[in-house]
Structure formats: structure tokens, C-alpha cells
Coordinates of C-alpha atoms in Angstrom, one line a residue:
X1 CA 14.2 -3.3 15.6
X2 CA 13.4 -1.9 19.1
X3 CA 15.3 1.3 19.9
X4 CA 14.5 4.2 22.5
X5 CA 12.5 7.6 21.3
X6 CA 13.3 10.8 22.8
X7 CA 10.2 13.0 23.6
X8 CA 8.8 16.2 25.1
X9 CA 7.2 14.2 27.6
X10 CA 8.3 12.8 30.4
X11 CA 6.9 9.6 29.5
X12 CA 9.9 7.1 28.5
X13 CA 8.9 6.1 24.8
X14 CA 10.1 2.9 22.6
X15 CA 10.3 2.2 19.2
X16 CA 10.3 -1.0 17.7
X17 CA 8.9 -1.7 14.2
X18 CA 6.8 -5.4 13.2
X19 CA 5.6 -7.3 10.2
X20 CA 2.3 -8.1 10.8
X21 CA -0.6 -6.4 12.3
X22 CA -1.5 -9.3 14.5
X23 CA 2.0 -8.6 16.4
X24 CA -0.1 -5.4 17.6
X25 CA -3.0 -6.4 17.7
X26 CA -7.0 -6.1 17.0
X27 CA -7.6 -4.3 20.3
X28 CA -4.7 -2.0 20.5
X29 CA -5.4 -1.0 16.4
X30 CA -8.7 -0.3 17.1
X31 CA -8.0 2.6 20.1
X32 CA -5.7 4.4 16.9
X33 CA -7.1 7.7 15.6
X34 CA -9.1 7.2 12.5
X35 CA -9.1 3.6 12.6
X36 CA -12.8 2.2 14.9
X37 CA -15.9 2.7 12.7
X38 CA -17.9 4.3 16.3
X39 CA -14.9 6.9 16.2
X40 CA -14.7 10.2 15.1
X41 CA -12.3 10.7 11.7
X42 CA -13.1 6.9 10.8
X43 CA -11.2 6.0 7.8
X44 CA -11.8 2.6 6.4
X45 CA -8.4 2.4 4.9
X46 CA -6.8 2.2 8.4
X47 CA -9.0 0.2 10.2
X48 CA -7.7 -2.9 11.4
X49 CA -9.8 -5.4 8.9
X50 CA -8.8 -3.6 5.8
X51 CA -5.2 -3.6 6.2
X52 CA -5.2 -7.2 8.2
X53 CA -7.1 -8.7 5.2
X54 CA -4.5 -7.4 2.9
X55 CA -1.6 -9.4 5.0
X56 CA -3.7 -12.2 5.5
X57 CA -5.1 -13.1 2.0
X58 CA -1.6 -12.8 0.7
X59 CA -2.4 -9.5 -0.9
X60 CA 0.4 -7.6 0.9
X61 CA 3.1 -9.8 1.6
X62 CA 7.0 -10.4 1.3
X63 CA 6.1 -12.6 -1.5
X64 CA 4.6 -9.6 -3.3
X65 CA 6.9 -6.7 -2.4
X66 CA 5.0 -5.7 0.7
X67 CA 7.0 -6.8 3.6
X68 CA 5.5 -5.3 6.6
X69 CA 7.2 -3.1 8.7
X70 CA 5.2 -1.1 10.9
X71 CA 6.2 1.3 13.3
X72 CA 5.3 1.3 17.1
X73 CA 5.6 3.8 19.7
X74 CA 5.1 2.3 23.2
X75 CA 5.1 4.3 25.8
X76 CA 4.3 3.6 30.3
X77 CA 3.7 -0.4 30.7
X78 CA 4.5 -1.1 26.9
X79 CA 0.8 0.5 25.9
X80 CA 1.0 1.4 22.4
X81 CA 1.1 5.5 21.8
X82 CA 0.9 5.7 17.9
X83 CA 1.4 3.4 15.1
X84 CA 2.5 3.8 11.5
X85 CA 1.7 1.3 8.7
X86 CA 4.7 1.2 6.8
X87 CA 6.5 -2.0 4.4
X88 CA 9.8 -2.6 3.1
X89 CA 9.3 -2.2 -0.6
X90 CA 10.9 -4.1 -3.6
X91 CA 9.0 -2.4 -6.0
X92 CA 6.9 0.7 -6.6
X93 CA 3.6 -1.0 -7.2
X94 CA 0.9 -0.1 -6.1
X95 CA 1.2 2.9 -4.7
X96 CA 0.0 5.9 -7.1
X97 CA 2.8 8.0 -6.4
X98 CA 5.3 7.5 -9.2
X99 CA 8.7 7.1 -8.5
X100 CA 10.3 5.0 -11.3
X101 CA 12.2 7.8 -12.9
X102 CA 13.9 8.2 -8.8
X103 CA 14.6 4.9 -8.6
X104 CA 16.4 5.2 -12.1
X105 CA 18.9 7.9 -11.2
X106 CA 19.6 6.3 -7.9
X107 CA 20.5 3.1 -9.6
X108 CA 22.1 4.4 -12.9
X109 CA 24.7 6.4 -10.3
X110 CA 25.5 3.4 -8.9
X111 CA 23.3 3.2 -5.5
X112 CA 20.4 0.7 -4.6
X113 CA 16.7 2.1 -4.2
X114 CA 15.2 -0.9 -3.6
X115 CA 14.1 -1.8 -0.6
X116 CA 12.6 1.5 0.7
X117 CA 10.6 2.6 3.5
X118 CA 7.3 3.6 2.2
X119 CA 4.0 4.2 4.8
X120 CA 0.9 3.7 2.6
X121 CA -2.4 2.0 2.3
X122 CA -0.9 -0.8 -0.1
X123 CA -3.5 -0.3 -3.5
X124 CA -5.5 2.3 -2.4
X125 CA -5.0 6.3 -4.1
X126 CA -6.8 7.3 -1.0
X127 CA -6.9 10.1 1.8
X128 CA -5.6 8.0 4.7
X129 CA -4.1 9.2 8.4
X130 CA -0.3 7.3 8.3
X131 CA 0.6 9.2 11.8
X132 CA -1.7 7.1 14.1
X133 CA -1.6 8.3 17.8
X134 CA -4.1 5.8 20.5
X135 CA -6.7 7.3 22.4
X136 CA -5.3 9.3 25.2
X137 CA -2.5 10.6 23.6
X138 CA -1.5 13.6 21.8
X139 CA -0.9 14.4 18.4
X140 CA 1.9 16.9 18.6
X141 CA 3.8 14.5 21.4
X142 CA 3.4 10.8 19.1
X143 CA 3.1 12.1 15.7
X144 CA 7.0 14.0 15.7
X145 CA 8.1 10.5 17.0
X146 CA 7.1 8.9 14.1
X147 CA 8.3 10.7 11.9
X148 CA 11.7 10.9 13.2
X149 CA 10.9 6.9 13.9
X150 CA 10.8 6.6 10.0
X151 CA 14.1 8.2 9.5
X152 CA 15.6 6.1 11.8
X153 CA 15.0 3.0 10.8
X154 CA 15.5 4.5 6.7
X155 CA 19.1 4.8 8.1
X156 CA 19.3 2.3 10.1
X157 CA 18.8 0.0 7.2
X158 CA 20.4 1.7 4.9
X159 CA 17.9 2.5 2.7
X160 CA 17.3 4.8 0.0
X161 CA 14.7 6.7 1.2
X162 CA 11.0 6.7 3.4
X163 CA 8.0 7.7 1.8
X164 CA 4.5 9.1 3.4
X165 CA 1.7 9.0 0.6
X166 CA -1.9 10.9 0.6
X167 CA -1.2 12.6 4.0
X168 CA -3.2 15.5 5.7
X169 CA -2.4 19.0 6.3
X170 CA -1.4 18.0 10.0
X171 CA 0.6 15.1 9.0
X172 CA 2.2 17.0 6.5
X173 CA 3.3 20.0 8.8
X174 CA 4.7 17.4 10.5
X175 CA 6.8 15.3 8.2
X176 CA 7.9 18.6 6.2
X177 CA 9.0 19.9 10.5
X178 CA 11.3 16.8 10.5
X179 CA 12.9 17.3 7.0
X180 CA 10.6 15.5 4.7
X181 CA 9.8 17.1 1.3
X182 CA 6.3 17.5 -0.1
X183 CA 5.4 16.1 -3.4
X184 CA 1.9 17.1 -4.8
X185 CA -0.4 15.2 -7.2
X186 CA -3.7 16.0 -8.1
X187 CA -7.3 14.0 -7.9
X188 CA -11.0 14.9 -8.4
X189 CA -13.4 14.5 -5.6
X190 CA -16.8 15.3 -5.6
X191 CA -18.0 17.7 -2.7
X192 CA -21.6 17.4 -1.5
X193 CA -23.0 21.5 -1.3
X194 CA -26.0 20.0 0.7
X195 CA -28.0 18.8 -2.4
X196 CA -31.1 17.0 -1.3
X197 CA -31.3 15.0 -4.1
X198 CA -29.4 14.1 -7.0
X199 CA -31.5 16.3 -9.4
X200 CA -30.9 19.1 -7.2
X201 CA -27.3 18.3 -7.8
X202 CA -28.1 18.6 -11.7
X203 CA -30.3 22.1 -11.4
X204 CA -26.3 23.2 -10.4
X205 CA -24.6 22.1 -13.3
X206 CA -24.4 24.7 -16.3
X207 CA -26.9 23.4 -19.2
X208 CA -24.9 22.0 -21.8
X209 CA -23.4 19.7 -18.6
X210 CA -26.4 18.8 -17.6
X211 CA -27.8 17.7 -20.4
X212 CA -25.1 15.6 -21.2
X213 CA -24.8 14.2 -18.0
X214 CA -29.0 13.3 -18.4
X215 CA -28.1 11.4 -21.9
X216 CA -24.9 9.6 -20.3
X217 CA -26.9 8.1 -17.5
X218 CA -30.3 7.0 -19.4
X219 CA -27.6 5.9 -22.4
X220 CA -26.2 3.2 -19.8
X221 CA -28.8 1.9 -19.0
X222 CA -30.6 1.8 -22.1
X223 CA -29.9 -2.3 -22.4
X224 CA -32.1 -3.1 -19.9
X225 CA -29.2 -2.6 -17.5
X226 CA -30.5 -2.2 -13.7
X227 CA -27.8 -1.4 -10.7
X228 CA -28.2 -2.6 -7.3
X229 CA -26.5 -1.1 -4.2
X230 CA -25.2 -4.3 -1.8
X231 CA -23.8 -3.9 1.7
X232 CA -23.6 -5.7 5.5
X233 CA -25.7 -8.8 4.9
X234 CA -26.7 -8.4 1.5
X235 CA -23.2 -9.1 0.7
X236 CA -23.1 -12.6 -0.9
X237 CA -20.0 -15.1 -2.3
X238 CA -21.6 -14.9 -5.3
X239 CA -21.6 -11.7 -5.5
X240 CA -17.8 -11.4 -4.7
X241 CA -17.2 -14.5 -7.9
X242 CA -18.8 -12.1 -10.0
X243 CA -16.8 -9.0 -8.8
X244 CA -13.4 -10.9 -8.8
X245 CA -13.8 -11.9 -12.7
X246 CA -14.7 -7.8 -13.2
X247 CA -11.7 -7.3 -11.0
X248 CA -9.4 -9.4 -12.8
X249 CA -10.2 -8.3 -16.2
X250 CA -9.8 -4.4 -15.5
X251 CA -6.5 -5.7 -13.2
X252 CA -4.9 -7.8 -16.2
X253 CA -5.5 -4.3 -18.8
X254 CA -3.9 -2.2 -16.5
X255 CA -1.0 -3.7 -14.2
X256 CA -0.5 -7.0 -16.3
X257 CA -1.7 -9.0 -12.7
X258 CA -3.9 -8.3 -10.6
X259 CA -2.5 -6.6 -6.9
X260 CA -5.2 -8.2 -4.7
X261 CA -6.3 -12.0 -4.2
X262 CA -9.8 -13.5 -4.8
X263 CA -9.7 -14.3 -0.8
X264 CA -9.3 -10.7 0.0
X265 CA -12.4 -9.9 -0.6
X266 CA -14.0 -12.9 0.7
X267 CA -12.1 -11.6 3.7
X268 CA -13.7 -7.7 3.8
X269 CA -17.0 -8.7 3.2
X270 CA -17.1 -11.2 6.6
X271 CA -14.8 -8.6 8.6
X272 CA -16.1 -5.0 7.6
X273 CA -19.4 -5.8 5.0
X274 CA -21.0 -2.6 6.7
X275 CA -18.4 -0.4 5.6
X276 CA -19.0 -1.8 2.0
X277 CA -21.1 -0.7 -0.7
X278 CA -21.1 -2.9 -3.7
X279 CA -22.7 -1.7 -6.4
X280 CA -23.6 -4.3 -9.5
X281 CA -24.8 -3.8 -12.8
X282 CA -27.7 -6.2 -14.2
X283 CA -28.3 -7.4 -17.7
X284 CA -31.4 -10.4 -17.7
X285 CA -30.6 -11.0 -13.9
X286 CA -27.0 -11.4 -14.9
X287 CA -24.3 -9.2 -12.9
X288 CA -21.9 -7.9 -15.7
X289 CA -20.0 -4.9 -14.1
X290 CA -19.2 -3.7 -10.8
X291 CA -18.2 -1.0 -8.6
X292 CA -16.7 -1.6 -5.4
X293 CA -16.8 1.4 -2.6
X294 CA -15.7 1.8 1.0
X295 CA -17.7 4.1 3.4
X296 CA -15.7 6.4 5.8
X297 CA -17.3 8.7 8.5
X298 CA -17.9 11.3 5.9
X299 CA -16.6 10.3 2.7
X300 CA -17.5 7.2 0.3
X301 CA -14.0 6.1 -0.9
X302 CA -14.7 4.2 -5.0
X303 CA -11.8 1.9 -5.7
X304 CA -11.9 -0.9 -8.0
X305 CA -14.3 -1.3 -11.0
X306 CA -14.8 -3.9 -13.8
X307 CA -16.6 -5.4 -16.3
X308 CA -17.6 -8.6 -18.8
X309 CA -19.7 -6.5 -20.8
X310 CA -19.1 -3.2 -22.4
X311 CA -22.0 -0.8 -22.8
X312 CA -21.7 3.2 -23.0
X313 CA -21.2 5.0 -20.1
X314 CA -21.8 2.3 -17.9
X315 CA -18.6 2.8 -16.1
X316 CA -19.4 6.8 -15.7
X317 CA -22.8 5.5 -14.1
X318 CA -21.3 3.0 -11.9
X319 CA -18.2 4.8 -10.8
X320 CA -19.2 8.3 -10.1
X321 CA -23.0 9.1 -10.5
X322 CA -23.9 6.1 -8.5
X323 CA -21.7 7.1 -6.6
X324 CA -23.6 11.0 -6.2
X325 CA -26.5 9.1 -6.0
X326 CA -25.4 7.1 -2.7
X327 CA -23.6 10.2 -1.4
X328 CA -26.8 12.5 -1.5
X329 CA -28.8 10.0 0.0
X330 CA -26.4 9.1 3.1
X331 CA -25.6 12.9 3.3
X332 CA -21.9 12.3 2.6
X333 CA -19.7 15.6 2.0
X334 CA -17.7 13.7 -0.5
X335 CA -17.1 11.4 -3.2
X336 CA -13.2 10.2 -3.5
X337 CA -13.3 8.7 -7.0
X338 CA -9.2 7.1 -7.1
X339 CA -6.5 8.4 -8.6
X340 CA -6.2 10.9 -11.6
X341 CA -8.9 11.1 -14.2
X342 CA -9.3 14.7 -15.9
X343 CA -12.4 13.1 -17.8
X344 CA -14.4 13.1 -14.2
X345 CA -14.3 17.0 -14.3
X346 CA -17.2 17.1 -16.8
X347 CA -18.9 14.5 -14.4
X348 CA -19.2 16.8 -11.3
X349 CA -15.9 16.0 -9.8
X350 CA -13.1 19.0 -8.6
X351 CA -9.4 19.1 -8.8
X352 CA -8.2 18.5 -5.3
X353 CA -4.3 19.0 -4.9
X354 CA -3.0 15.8 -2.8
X355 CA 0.2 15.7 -0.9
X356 CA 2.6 12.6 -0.1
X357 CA 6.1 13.3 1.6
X358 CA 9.7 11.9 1.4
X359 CA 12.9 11.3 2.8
X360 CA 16.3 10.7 1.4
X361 CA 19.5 10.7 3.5
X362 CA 21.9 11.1 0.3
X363 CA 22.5 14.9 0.2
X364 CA 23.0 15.3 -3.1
X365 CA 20.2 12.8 -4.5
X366 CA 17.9 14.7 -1.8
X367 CA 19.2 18.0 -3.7
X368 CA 18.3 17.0 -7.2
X369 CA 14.9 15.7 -6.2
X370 CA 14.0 18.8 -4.0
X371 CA 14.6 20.4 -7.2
X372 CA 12.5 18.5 -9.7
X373 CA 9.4 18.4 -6.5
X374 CA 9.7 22.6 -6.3
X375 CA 9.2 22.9 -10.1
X376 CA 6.3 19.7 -9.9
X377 CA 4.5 21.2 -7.1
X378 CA 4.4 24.6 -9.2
X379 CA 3.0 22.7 -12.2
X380 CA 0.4 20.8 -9.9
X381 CA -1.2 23.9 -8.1
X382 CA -1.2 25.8 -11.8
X383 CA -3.0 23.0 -13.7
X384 CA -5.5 22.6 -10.5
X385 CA -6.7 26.7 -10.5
X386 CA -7.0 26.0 -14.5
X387 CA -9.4 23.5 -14.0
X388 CA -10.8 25.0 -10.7
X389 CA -12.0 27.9 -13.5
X390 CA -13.3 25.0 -16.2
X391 CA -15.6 22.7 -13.5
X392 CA -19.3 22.0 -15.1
X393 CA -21.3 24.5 -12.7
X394 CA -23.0 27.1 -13.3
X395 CA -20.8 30.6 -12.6
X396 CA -21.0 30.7 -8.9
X397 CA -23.1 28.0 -8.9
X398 CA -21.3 26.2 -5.9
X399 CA -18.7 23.5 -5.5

């Protein structure tokens, strides 16, 4: 689909939307905000060997759902302006914001949700630019043109609807500008208050909470366990067999099959091993869990954990104090832990309200579900100030 795009500019824009990142290109990704690791607001997320490793390993694929579709805005002698990663969806996998009771209504009166338009970060809960504008250009020209973009090709299709999830504050002024409505969720991030060390982080914590946090962490290991931190040429195949038999287990427990393939991550750790911190828990020499994170300009991202041995608290330790741990010592601001998870609240980690958006041309489906999101979004903010008051610090301790 190639069609003009009207713009403030005098610059004569085009649209046209493709299925694979190699029809854009390596070189012409890379000069998107966010997504080269020597530029400023890298994100791993959108970087070209994250999301070309999910297409190429068969992890996001027509054969799974995840046909691509991606937007491009070209603008004088076909350069691209802005991009945004977006797939045709047959399902709502993978994605973290929940939509099955939508999809439900649409279908039960009679209409077909499936495909939709949905702009994500296939598998990954995670902060994420969708709006990306190239070097050169402006925000506030590119960004409104993909938005609009989205819409276009929602109708074009005749789709249900277009969703943006785990936007920004920009991106979401935006979206909401050209009619989309905001949906909030909440997460718990761990923000760094310039701690110079991890027991510094502790001397914060009120003393019950730091005492249990002390018993949690020697408790995990007390089986002789020992964690190791791997990343760039560290990275080994054996280390990705073991991860991919923790990956499948936790994977098969929770979504039946698991979303990614064993190449994928053969894949990540030739193309991007320096933005990966594998951390692996040892028993005898033996790796028997893992914790897999990815490391942005300012934030380590944890995804995907697992294990062939259960011990206590391991996965607390691997998931989100190892996680401090590595944090402190890079001097990271922050700790994105995945999706949900009250129990991290007593582990140091904050409610943080996130924000996906959507679009529905059907007036009177669009109607109900503005309804429903103005009551959620009230819930959302009052549960995250009740848990703001209840975090594990001392009173105005920080954080």
C-alpha cells in the first residue's frame, strides 16, 4: 500500500507500508530515533537486530500471527522520514495489553476483529518509541503522519481497529491529537536514587524490608548456587541451550508454547551480544536457571526467565536484585522488570502507570470502549497512588 501523506511541510511525503524490515533496510533503520546503540534515547527494543531477529528466526511471522506491516514515511528522493513497526494481527498474543473481552463484543455483534493493526514490540511488555522519525527530521512534522498513516491503512483494510502499545508521553499527545484513546496499565520499575552500591540501596529500605530482603537473597543461594553475569563475547551456544530449555519450561506454564524460537536467540547474541546481559544461575558448575536482560542507554530492560531447578527465591535473586545489583554498578536510572507483578513492590520496585493507545473507526463500538477505558484509567491511577503510599522505603526515604 503506497498512498500520498499530506504535511505541514512543504516537503511532498509518501506512505507506503512493508512486511519485512529488510525491505527498509539496516542502514535507513539505524538513522531512526531511539534505534543505533551510539545514539541518544537508544532503545534495544527498536533497534534493527532485535526486531529483524524476530522476523528472521520465524519468531514473528505470518505463520505465527505477526504479519508485518510496517509503516513508511518517505519524503525528497524516496529517503525515509519516520517509520512505524506495526503487524497485521490474527491474534492477541503476545502483546500485554489485553483485549480478548474487545475482540468478544466485536464478534458476538456480528463484526470481525481479527486482523487488526497493532504497532508493538512483538513479546516484549516494554517502554518502546513506535513513532520513529530519521535523523534530520522533526518530531512534530513525521510523528502526526504516522499516526494518521495508521488510521489510514485501519480503514483502508477494513479493519477493526489500530493499536499503539507502551508509548511515551510525546507519542501519546500525539496519537490521543489524532483521535486515538488512551488505555493505562500499570508496571513496577525500579528507579536508581544514585545509590553507590547495592547496600546503600538497602540502608533505604524501612527495616522489616530490609531484613527480609537480606534473608531472601542469602536463602537463594544457600545451595551452593553461584550467578554469573554474561555479555558481548562471553556469550556462548551453550549458554543459549541452556537458556532455551529454562525458556521453554517457564513458556510451556504460561502460554501453552513458547512465542520465540531456539534460533532467535542464537540470532541476538551474534547481532547485538553487547546489549545483552545474561545472567545464569550455578549449582556444581551446572547452569539451572536464567535471566535474560537487554541494556538500553539508561535502562536495563529483564524479559524472560526460567528454570530446571526450583530453589527459594532464586527467581527474586535472578530477576530483580541481580538485576539492582547490575544497575548500581553500570549507574543505570532504572530497572524495567516486565509486565505486572504487585509481589515486586516488597522487592524495591514502584508502580509506574503505562499507556498504550487505540483506534476504532465503528462509532458506536469506539463509544462503548471509551467508556469502559475512562472508568479503567480511573481504577489504574487510584490503585498506583495506593501502592505509591505502601513501597518498602523508609518515610521519605527516596524513590
Amino acid at each position: 500500500m503506497t498512498q500520498q501523506a499530506a504535511n505541514s511541510t512543504d516537503i511532498s511525503r509518501t506512505l507506503e507500508t512493508v512486511e519485512r524490515l529488510h525491505d527498509i533496510g539496516a542502514e535507513a533503520w539505524r538513522a531512526l530515533s531511539g534505534a543505533d546503540v551510539d545514539a541518544e534515547g537508544y532503545n534495544p527494543f527498536v533497534s534493527f537486530a532485535f526486531l529483524s531477529s524476530l522476523e528472521d528466526s520465524g519468531s514473528a511471522v505470518a505463520d505465527t500471527g505477526w504479519i508485518g506491516s510496517h509503516l513508511v514515511l518517505r519524503g525528497e528522493k524516496d529517503a525515509v522520514s519516520g517509520v512505524m513497526p506495526a503487524y497485521l494481527k490474527l491474534h492477541s498474543q503476545g502483546e500485554y495489553v489485553f483485549d480478548y473481552a474487545w475482540a468478544d463484543a466485536y464478534e458476538r455483534a456480528g463484526g470481525r476483529y481479527y486482523p487488526k493493526l497493532q504497532s508493538s514490540i512483538p513479546f516484549t511488555p516494554a517502554s518502546a518509541p513506535k513513532l520513529l522519525t530519521a535523523q534530520g527530521e522533526a518530531f512534530e512534522d513525521v510523528a502526526p503522519l504516522l499516526a494518521r498513516g495508521a488510521q489510514a491503512v485501519t480503514e483502508k483494510l477494513g479493519l477493526s481497529s489500530a493499536h499503539v502499545t507502551f508509548v511515551d508521553e510525546r507519542e501519546r499527545q500525539t496519537l490521543e491529537g489524532a483521535g486515538y484513546m488512551a488505555r493505562h496499565d500499570q508496571q513496577f520499575h525500579w528507579r536508581n536514587d544514585g545509590y553507590a552500591s547495592f547496600a546503600q540501596f538497602e540502608d533505604a529500605l524501612a527495616s522489616r524490608k530490609r531484613k527480609q530482603l537480606r534473608r531472601e537473597r542469602r536463602d537463594a543461594l544457600a545451595n551452593g548456587i553461584e550467578i554469573r553475569w554474561h555479555t558481548g563475547a562471553d556469550l556462548t551456544e551453550a549458554q543459549w541451550d541452556a537458556f532455551w530449555v529454562f525458556y521453554q519450561d517457564t513458556g510451556a506454564r504460561k502460554w501453552g508454547r513458547p512465542y520465540l524460537t531456539r534460533s532467535f536467540f542464537s540470532m541476538i547474541g551474534e547481532r547485538m551480544a553487547d546489549q545483552i546481559i545474561l545472567m545464569l544461575a550455578y549449582r556444581d558448575g551446572r547452569p539451572i536457571a536464567g535471566a535474560l536482560n537487554f541494556l538500553g542507554e539508561d535502562t536495563l530492560f529483564g524479559r524472560h526467565w526460567g528454570c530446571t531447578e526450583h530453589h527459594p527465591f532464586l527467581h527474586f535473586e535472578l530477576c530483580y536484585y541481580q538485576a539492582i545489583d547490575y544497575a548500581i554498578a553500570h549507574k543505570l536510572g532504572r530497572v524495567e522488570a516486565g509486565a505486572q507483578g504487585a509481589h515486586k513492590l516488597a522487592r524495591g520496585y514502584t508502580p509506574v502507570v503505562t499507556t498504550s493507545m487505540h483506534h476504532i473507526p465503528h462509532a458506536g463500538f469506539r463509544d462503548a470502549v471509551k467508556d469502559y477505558l475512562d472508568h479503567e484509567r480511573e481504577q489504574v491511577l487510584f490503585d498506583a497512588q495506593y501502592l505509591e503510599g505502601r513501597t518498602p522505603f523508609k518515610s521519605g526515604g527516596g524513590n
